[in-house]
mmCIF file of C-alpha atoms in Angstrom:
data_model
loop_
_atom_site.group_PDB
_atom_site.id
_atom_site.type_symbol
_atom_site.label_atom_id
_atom_site.label_comp_id
_atom_site.label_asym_id
_atom_site.label_seq_id
_atom_site.Cartn_x
_atom_site.Cartn_y
_atom_site.Cartn_z
ATOM 1 C CA UNK A 81 38.736 -21.168 61.863
ATOM 2 C CA UNK A 82 37.152 -22.656 58.624
ATOM 3 C CA UNK A 83 33.641 -23.189 59.990
ATOM 4 C CA UNK A 84 33.545 -19.156 60.787
ATOM 5 C CA UNK A 85 35.335 -18.094 57.319
ATOM 6 C CA UNK A 86 32.353 -19.895 55.740
ATOM 7 C CA UNK A 87 29.571 -18.247 57.380
ATOM 8 C CA UNK A 88 31.428 -15.158 57.310
ATOM 9 C CA UNK A 89 31.237 -15.928 53.357
ATOM 10 C CA UNK A 90 27.293 -17.036 53.117
ATOM 11 C CA UNK A 91 26.643 -13.625 55.091
ATOM 12 C CA UNK A 92 28.215 -11.711 51.934
ATOM 13 C CA UNK A 93 26.826 -13.326 49.702
ATOM 14 C CA UNK A 94 23.008 -12.812 50.841
ATOM 15 C CA UNK A 95 23.734 -9.412 51.831
ATOM 16 C CA UNK A 96 24.926 -9.188 48.148
ATOM 17 C CA UNK A 97 22.217 -10.770 47.040
ATOM 18 C CA UNK A 98 19.549 -8.809 48.754
ATOM 19 C CA UNK A 99 21.273 -5.762 47.440
ATOM 20 C CA UNK A 100 21.027 -6.811 44.259
ATOM 21 C CA UNK A 101 17.470 -7.676 44.435
ATOM 22 C CA UNK A 102 17.166 -4.172 45.673
ATOM 23 C CA UNK A 103 18.684 -2.795 42.623
ATOM 24 C CA UNK A 104 17.081 -4.945 40.100
ATOM 25 C CA UNK A 105 13.830 -3.487 41.763
ATOM 26 C CA UNK A 106 14.711 0.318 41.534
ATOM 27 C CA UNK A 107 15.806 -0.130 38.078
ATOM 28 C CA UNK A 108 12.679 -2.157 37.070
ATOM 29 C CA UNK A 109 10.975 0.698 38.542
ATOM 30 C CA UNK A 110 12.934 3.135 37.128
ATOM 31 C CA UNK A 111 12.008 1.853 33.740
ATOM 32 C CA UNK A 112 8.528 1.047 34.312
ATOM 33 C CA UNK A 113 7.808 4.776 35.156
ATOM 34 C CA UNK A 114 9.748 6.169 32.490
ATOM 35 C CA UNK A 115 8.562 4.223 29.574
ATOM 36 C CA UNK A 116 5.518 6.829 29.049
ATOM 37 C CA UNK A 117 7.358 9.501 28.707
ATOM 38 C CA UNK A 118 10.228 7.653 26.615
ATOM 39 C CA UNK A 119 7.589 6.283 23.949
ATOM 40 C CA UNK A 120 7.657 10.370 22.979
ATOM 41 C CA UNK A 121 11.351 10.893 22.676
ATOM 42 C CA UNK A 122 11.340 7.511 20.465
ATOM 43 C CA UNK A 123 9.206 8.580 18.205
ATOM 44 C CA UNK A 124 10.716 12.190 18.535
ATOM 45 C CA UNK A 125 14.123 10.362 17.274
ATOM 46 C CA UNK A 126 12.036 8.746 14.181
ATOM 47 C CA UNK A 127 14.090 9.164 11.243
ATOM 48 C CA UNK A 128 10.859 11.349 10.032
ATOM 49 C CA UNK A 129 12.862 12.966 7.150
ATOM 50 C CA UNK A 130 13.136 9.337 5.281
ATOM 51 C CA UNK A 131 9.279 8.638 6.841
ATOM 52 C CA UNK A 132 7.979 11.117 4.790
ATOM 53 C CA UNK A 133 9.171 10.712 1.512
ATOM 54 C CA UNK A 134 8.299 7.130 1.890
ATOM 55 C CA UNK A 135 4.755 8.289 3.008
ATOM 56 C CA UNK A 136 4.873 10.811 -0.326
ATOM 57 C CA UNK A 137 6.231 7.952 -2.414
ATOM 58 C CA UNK A 138 4.290 5.430 -1.570
ATOM 59 C CA UNK A 139 1.756 6.642 0.965
ATOM 60 C CA UNK A 140 3.282 4.207 3.732
ATOM 61 C CA UNK A 141 6.324 3.733 5.729
ATOM 62 C CA UNK A 142 7.588 1.532 8.508
ATOM 63 C CA UNK A 143 8.506 3.345 12.197
ATOM 64 C CA UNK A 144 10.413 1.224 13.344
ATOM 65 C CA UNK A 145 10.843 -0.571 16.527
ATOM 66 C CA UNK A 146 8.957 2.123 18.517
ATOM 67 C CA UNK A 147 7.244 -0.618 21.071
ATOM 68 C CA UNK A 148 9.458 -2.606 23.490
ATOM 69 C CA UNK A 149 8.316 -6.154 23.749
ATOM 70 C CA UNK A 150 7.381 -5.876 27.437
ATOM 71 C CA UNK A 151 4.599 -2.812 26.036
ATOM 72 C CA UNK A 152 3.294 -4.905 22.900
ATOM 73 C CA UNK A 153 2.971 -7.641 25.540
ATOM 74 C CA UNK A 154 0.880 -5.998 27.840
ATOM 75 C CA UNK A 155 -1.615 -4.484 25.667
ATOM 76 C CA UNK A 156 -2.075 -7.194 23.484
ATOM 77 C CA UNK A 157 -2.818 -9.248 26.998
ATOM 78 C CA UNK A 158 -5.523 -6.312 27.662
ATOM 79 C CA UNK A 159 -7.503 -7.678 25.004
ATOM 80 C CA UNK A 160 -9.933 -9.738 26.907
ATOM 81 C CA UNK A 161 -10.518 -7.123 29.714
ATOM 82 C CA UNK A 162 -13.325 -5.867 28.471
ATOM 83 C CA UNK A 163 -13.333 -2.401 30.935
ATOM 84 C CA UNK A 164 -10.892 -1.163 28.463
ATOM 85 C CA UNK A 165 -12.965 -1.057 25.576
ATOM 86 C CA UNK A 166 -16.358 0.527 24.335
ATOM 87 C CA UNK A 167 -17.300 -2.058 21.875
ATOM 88 C CA UNK A 168 -16.483 -5.548 19.896
ATOM 89 C CA UNK A 169 -16.619 -6.451 17.153
ATOM 90 C CA UNK A 170 -16.847 -9.584 15.533
ATOM 91 C CA UNK A 171 -15.656 -9.092 11.345
ATOM 92 C CA UNK A 172 -17.663 -11.900 9.633
ATOM 93 C CA UNK A 173 -20.846 -11.040 10.884
ATOM 94 C CA UNK A 174 -20.552 -7.413 8.954
ATOM 95 C CA UNK A 175 -18.452 -9.034 5.869
ATOM 96 C CA UNK A 176 -15.554 -7.139 7.738
ATOM 97 C CA UNK A 177 -13.628 -10.305 7.054
ATOM 98 C CA UNK A 178 -12.446 -12.736 9.652
ATOM 99 C CA UNK A 179 -11.244 -11.729 13.034
ATOM 100 C CA UNK A 180 -12.425 -9.101 15.435
ATOM 101 C CA UNK A 181 -11.741 -6.237 17.325
ATOM 102 C CA UNK A 182 -12.648 -4.518 19.886
ATOM 103 C CA UNK A 183 -12.321 0.101 20.353
ATOM 104 C CA UNK A 184 -11.148 1.176 23.279
ATOM 105 C CA UNK A 185 -12.953 3.256 25.556
ATOM 106 C CA UNK A 186 -11.773 6.595 27.511
ATOM 107 C CA UNK A 187 -9.409 7.286 28.778
ATOM 108 C CA UNK A 188 -7.151 5.845 26.961
ATOM 109 C CA UNK A 189 -4.377 3.151 28.603
ATOM 110 C CA UNK A 190 -1.024 5.597 28.762
ATOM 111 C CA UNK A 191 1.075 3.186 25.990
ATOM 112 C CA UNK A 192 -2.411 4.237 23.327
ATOM 113 C CA UNK A 193 -2.808 7.977 24.457
ATOM 114 C CA UNK A 194 1.430 8.167 24.633
ATOM 115 C CA UNK A 195 1.468 7.217 20.964
ATOM 116 C CA UNK A 196 -1.637 9.407 19.734
ATOM 117 C CA UNK A 197 -0.298 12.311 20.649
ATOM 118 C CA UNK A 198 3.592 12.078 20.236
ATOM 119 C CA UNK A 199 2.813 10.659 16.237
ATOM 120 C CA UNK A 200 0.009 13.577 15.606
ATOM 121 C CA UNK A 201 3.035 15.849 16.956
ATOM 122 C CA UNK A 202 4.709 14.701 13.594
ATOM 123 C CA UNK A 203 1.639 13.799 11.098
ATOM 124 C CA UNK A 204 -0.087 17.372 10.894
ATOM 125 C CA UNK A 205 2.028 18.708 8.666
ATOM 126 C CA UNK A 206 2.517 16.837 6.354
ATOM 127 C CA UNK A 207 -1.194 16.075 6.282
ATOM 128 C CA UNK A 208 -2.066 19.889 5.638
ATOM 129 C CA UNK A 209 0.721 19.595 3.007
ATOM 130 C CA UNK A 210 -1.132 16.956 1.249
ATOM 131 C CA UNK A 211 -4.197 18.859 1.426
ATOM 132 C CA UNK A 212 -2.883 21.967 0.215
ATOM 133 C CA UNK A 213 -1.382 20.425 -2.884
ATOM 134 C CA UNK A 214 -4.800 18.357 -3.122
ATOM 135 C CA UNK A 215 -6.718 21.529 -3.272
ATOM 136 C CA UNK A 216 -8.903 20.208 0.109
ATOM 137 C CA UNK A 217 -9.560 23.462 2.335
ATOM 138 C CA UNK A 218 -8.894 21.060 5.603
ATOM 139 C CA UNK A 219 -6.094 22.195 8.169
ATOM 140 C CA UNK A 220 -4.917 20.546 11.512
ATOM 141 C CA UNK A 221 -4.195 22.130 14.540
ATOM 142 C CA UNK A 222 -0.504 21.333 16.192
ATOM 143 C CA UNK A 223 -2.186 20.669 19.182
ATOM 144 C CA UNK A 224 -4.063 16.979 18.734
ATOM 145 C CA UNK A 225 -6.906 17.699 21.671
ATOM 146 C CA UNK A 226 -8.139 20.937 19.414
ATOM 147 C CA UNK A 227 -8.324 18.544 16.543
ATOM 148 C CA UNK A 228 -10.353 16.106 18.952
ATOM 149 C CA UNK A 229 -12.571 19.135 20.096
ATOM 150 C CA UNK A 230 -13.486 20.004 17.091
ATOM 151 C CA UNK A 231 -14.449 16.029 15.894
ATOM 152 C CA UNK A 232 -16.774 16.299 19.530
ATOM 153 C CA UNK A 233 -18.139 19.401 18.281
ATOM 154 C CA UNK A 234 -19.290 17.589 14.885
ATOM 155 C CA UNK A 235 -20.648 14.821 16.857
ATOM 156 C CA UNK A 236 -17.934 12.216 16.522
ATOM 157 C CA UNK A 237 -16.836 11.822 20.177
ATOM 158 C CA UNK A 238 -16.095 8.251 20.404
ATOM 159 C CA UNK A 239 -12.318 6.570 20.883
ATOM 160 C CA UNK A 240 -10.842 5.025 17.407
ATOM 161 C CA UNK A 241 -8.092 3.620 18.229
ATOM 162 C CA UNK A 242 -8.700 -0.248 18.255
ATOM 163 C CA UNK A 243 -7.223 -3.521 19.094
ATOM 164 C CA UNK A 244 -6.910 -6.142 16.640
ATOM 165 C CA UNK A 245 -7.030 -10.470 16.867
ATOM 166 C CA UNK A 246 -6.643 -12.709 14.558
ATOM 167 C CA UNK A 247 -6.472 -16.729 15.007
ATOM 168 C CA UNK A 248 -5.649 -19.003 12.257
ATOM 169 C CA UNK A 249 -7.821 -18.268 9.049
ATOM 170 C CA UNK A 250 -8.768 -15.552 9.755
ATOM 171 C CA UNK A 251 -7.905 -11.824 7.155
ATOM 172 C CA UNK A 252 -8.830 -7.788 7.264
ATOM 173 C CA UNK A 253 -10.865 -7.068 3.736
ATOM 174 C CA UNK A 254 -9.610 -4.431 2.440
ATOM 175 C CA UNK A 255 -11.410 -0.902 3.961
ATOM 176 C CA UNK A 256 -10.635 2.706 5.073
ATOM 177 C CA UNK A 257 -11.589 4.137 8.836
ATOM 178 C CA UNK A 258 -13.890 7.066 7.934
ATOM 179 C CA UNK A 259 -15.906 7.638 11.125
ATOM 180 C CA UNK A 260 -17.265 10.936 10.696
ATOM 181 C CA UNK A 261 -16.708 14.542 8.527
ATOM 182 C CA UNK A 262 -13.738 14.746 10.336
ATOM 183 C CA UNK A 263 -10.809 12.551 9.580
ATOM 184 C CA UNK A 264 -7.463 13.135 9.434
ATOM 185 C CA UNK A 265 -5.542 11.515 6.564
ATOM 186 C CA UNK A 266 -2.758 9.385 8.293
ATOM 187 C CA UNK A 267 -2.793 6.312 10.728
ATOM 188 C CA UNK A 268 -0.432 4.364 12.229
ATOM 189 C CA UNK A 269 -0.730 0.374 12.618
ATOM 190 C CA UNK A 270 1.507 -1.439 15.431
ATOM 191 C CA UNK A 271 2.316 -5.054 15.651
ATOM 192 C CA UNK A 272 1.922 -6.341 18.752
ATOM 193 C CA UNK A 273 2.463 -10.407 18.449
ATOM 194 C CA UNK A 274 5.626 -11.923 16.530
ATOM 195 C CA UNK A 275 5.780 -13.125 13.376
ATOM 196 C CA UNK A 276 7.435 -16.465 12.537
ATOM 197 C CA UNK A 277 7.075 -17.185 16.174
ATOM 198 C CA UNK A 278 3.561 -16.455 16.745
ATOM 199 C CA UNK A 279 1.894 -16.113 13.414
ATOM 200 C CA UNK A 280 2.445 -17.104 10.048
ATOM 201 C CA UNK A 281 0.928 -15.028 6.822
ATOM 202 C CA UNK A 282 -1.424 -12.085 7.903
ATOM 203 C CA UNK A 283 0.706 -9.594 5.817
ATOM 204 C CA UNK A 284 0.059 -5.528 5.960
ATOM 205 C CA UNK A 285 -1.314 -4.602 2.326
ATOM 206 C CA UNK A 286 -2.476 -1.582 1.137
ATOM 207 C CA UNK A 287 -3.429 -0.336 -2.487
ATOM 208 C CA UNK A 288 -3.925 2.146 -4.084
ATOM 209 C CA UNK A 289 -6.128 3.038 -7.007
ATOM 210 C CA UNK A 290 -5.031 5.562 -10.417
ATOM 211 C CA UNK A 291 -7.063 6.848 -11.975
ATOM 212 C CA UNK A 292 -7.015 5.682 -15.647
ATOM 213 C CA UNK A 293 -4.885 2.851 -14.285
ATOM 214 C CA UNK A 294 -4.453 -0.325 -12.516
ATOM 215 C CA UNK A 295 -4.650 -0.176 -8.984
ATOM 216 C CA UNK A 296 -0.952 -1.089 -6.923
ATOM 217 C CA UNK A 297 -0.579 -3.461 -4.352
ATOM 218 C CA UNK A 298 2.259 -3.267 -1.305
ATOM 219 C CA UNK A 299 3.100 -5.319 1.305
ATOM 220 C CA UNK A 300 4.348 -4.000 4.183
ATOM 221 C CA UNK A 301 6.710 -6.092 6.408
ATOM 222 C CA UNK A 302 7.073 -5.634 10.130
ATOM 223 C CA UNK A 303 8.798 -7.204 13.007
ATOM 224 C CA UNK A 304 7.260 -6.736 16.511
ATOM 225 C CA UNK A 305 7.178 -3.288 17.849
ATOM 226 C CA UNK A 306 7.034 -1.642 14.440
ATOM 227 C CA UNK A 307 4.678 0.872 13.619
ATOM 228 C CA UNK A 308 3.104 1.298 9.241
ATOM 229 C CA UNK A 309 2.359 4.938 9.048
ATOM 230 C CA UNK A 310 0.075 5.432 5.839
ATOM 231 C CA UNK A 311 -2.600 7.281 4.271
ATOM 232 C CA UNK A 312 -6.735 6.768 5.337
ATOM 233 C CA UNK A 313 -8.281 7.559 2.273
ATOM 234 C CA UNK A 314 -6.286 9.096 -0.430
ATOM 235 C CA UNK A 315 -3.008 10.826 -0.871
ATOM 236 C CA UNK A 316 -1.745 12.972 -3.407
ATOM 237 C CA UNK A 317 0.581 11.908 -6.252
ATOM 238 C CA UNK A 318 3.307 14.228 -8.818
ATOM 239 C CA UNK A 319 1.822 13.280 -12.352
ATOM 240 C CA UNK A 320 3.962 14.351 -15.102
ATOM 241 C CA UNK A 321 0.989 17.710 -15.549
ATOM 242 C CA UNK A 322 0.772 17.548 -12.004
ATOM 243 C CA UNK A 323 -0.597 16.495 -8.936
ATOM 244 C CA UNK A 324 -3.451 14.092 -8.619
ATOM 245 C CA UNK A 325 -5.544 12.224 -6.071
ATOM 246 C CA UNK A 326 -4.666 8.463 -5.780
ATOM 247 C CA UNK A 327 -7.331 5.818 -3.216
ATOM 248 C CA UNK A 328 -5.673 3.725 -0.623
ATOM 249 C CA UNK A 329 -7.498 0.299 1.280
ATOM 250 C CA UNK A 330 -5.467 -1.303 3.913
ATOM 251 C CA UNK A 331 -6.091 -4.956 5.133
ATOM 252 C CA UNK A 332 -4.112 -8.144 6.064
ATOM 253 C CA UNK A 333 -3.929 -11.644 4.643
ATOM 254 C CA UNK A 334 -5.167 -14.545 5.655
ATOM 255 C CA UNK A 335 -3.123 -15.660 8.588
ATOM 256 C CA UNK A 336 -1.593 -19.043 7.666
ATOM 257 C CA UNK A 337 -1.125 -20.177 11.152
ATOM 258 C CA UNK A 338 -1.450 -18.640 15.071
ATOM 259 C CA UNK A 339 -2.362 -15.710 16.135
ATOM 260 C CA UNK A 340 -1.606 -11.879 15.422
ATOM 261 C CA UNK A 341 -2.632 -8.430 17.049
ATOM 262 C CA UNK A 342 -2.298 -5.415 16.322
ATOM 263 C CA UNK A 343 -2.834 -1.126 17.908
ATOM 264 C CA UNK A 344 -4.273 0.510 15.578
ATOM 265 C CA UNK A 345 -4.151 4.336 16.223
ATOM 266 C CA UNK A 346 -6.627 6.608 14.300
ATOM 267 C CA UNK A 347 -6.264 9.732 14.917
ATOM 268 C CA UNK A 348 -9.875 11.388 14.492
ATOM 269 C CA UNK A 349 -12.790 10.012 16.603
ATOM 270 C CA UNK A 350 -16.054 8.907 14.823
ATOM 271 C CA UNK A 351 -19.713 8.767 15.750
#
């Protein structure tokens, strides 16, 4: 009797283990299938009132926990797969700093394409409002594909989203990501690595040059999966005599240890 009872228990354990494995496989499949659809929901669920206020006040804002750790790891892991990219830039060769980056090729990876579309939907109204305040007679359509069509008609047909890689001692000089006459005034950089674990140093830095005033610097702390939204080249600031335009540049401070990967989402295409 004891042997029979033991066999029954072992059979039940095997059945339950098999059921659990099947259930975990289903859960994992559903999770993977929903990740791309979930990006639009995650972007829409951000506190856009706070983000808008931060952009108006400081020229940058943090979009928290947009990417899951596995999505960050998957994107960073694609860096060595050249088939996903159109070109590779070694910064030191061009005086851009130290480190390197690669421009994604079309078609963009699903995660990158989903981020680009969902973020544009939230940012185009801010961009239009900024241009109106600054007296710039350029407006942006609600549909990102229509805006890309405008870029392509102007000869800006190359995708500009990029994947950056920094190692110890690397840094990115202050710069502006302008790739032609069509420039969407906001962009986003997502941290794919874990600060304090994967790397130290390597802070995102934004500087603002104000007329007849000393420049102002902003250092933005990010966690893995966070994105920093920031002005590409200029933004309006309210002064005592009305609004005026300030010029901005961004970069990355020296990496003191480890490695750091970043996803850059730029909304205009380049020449």
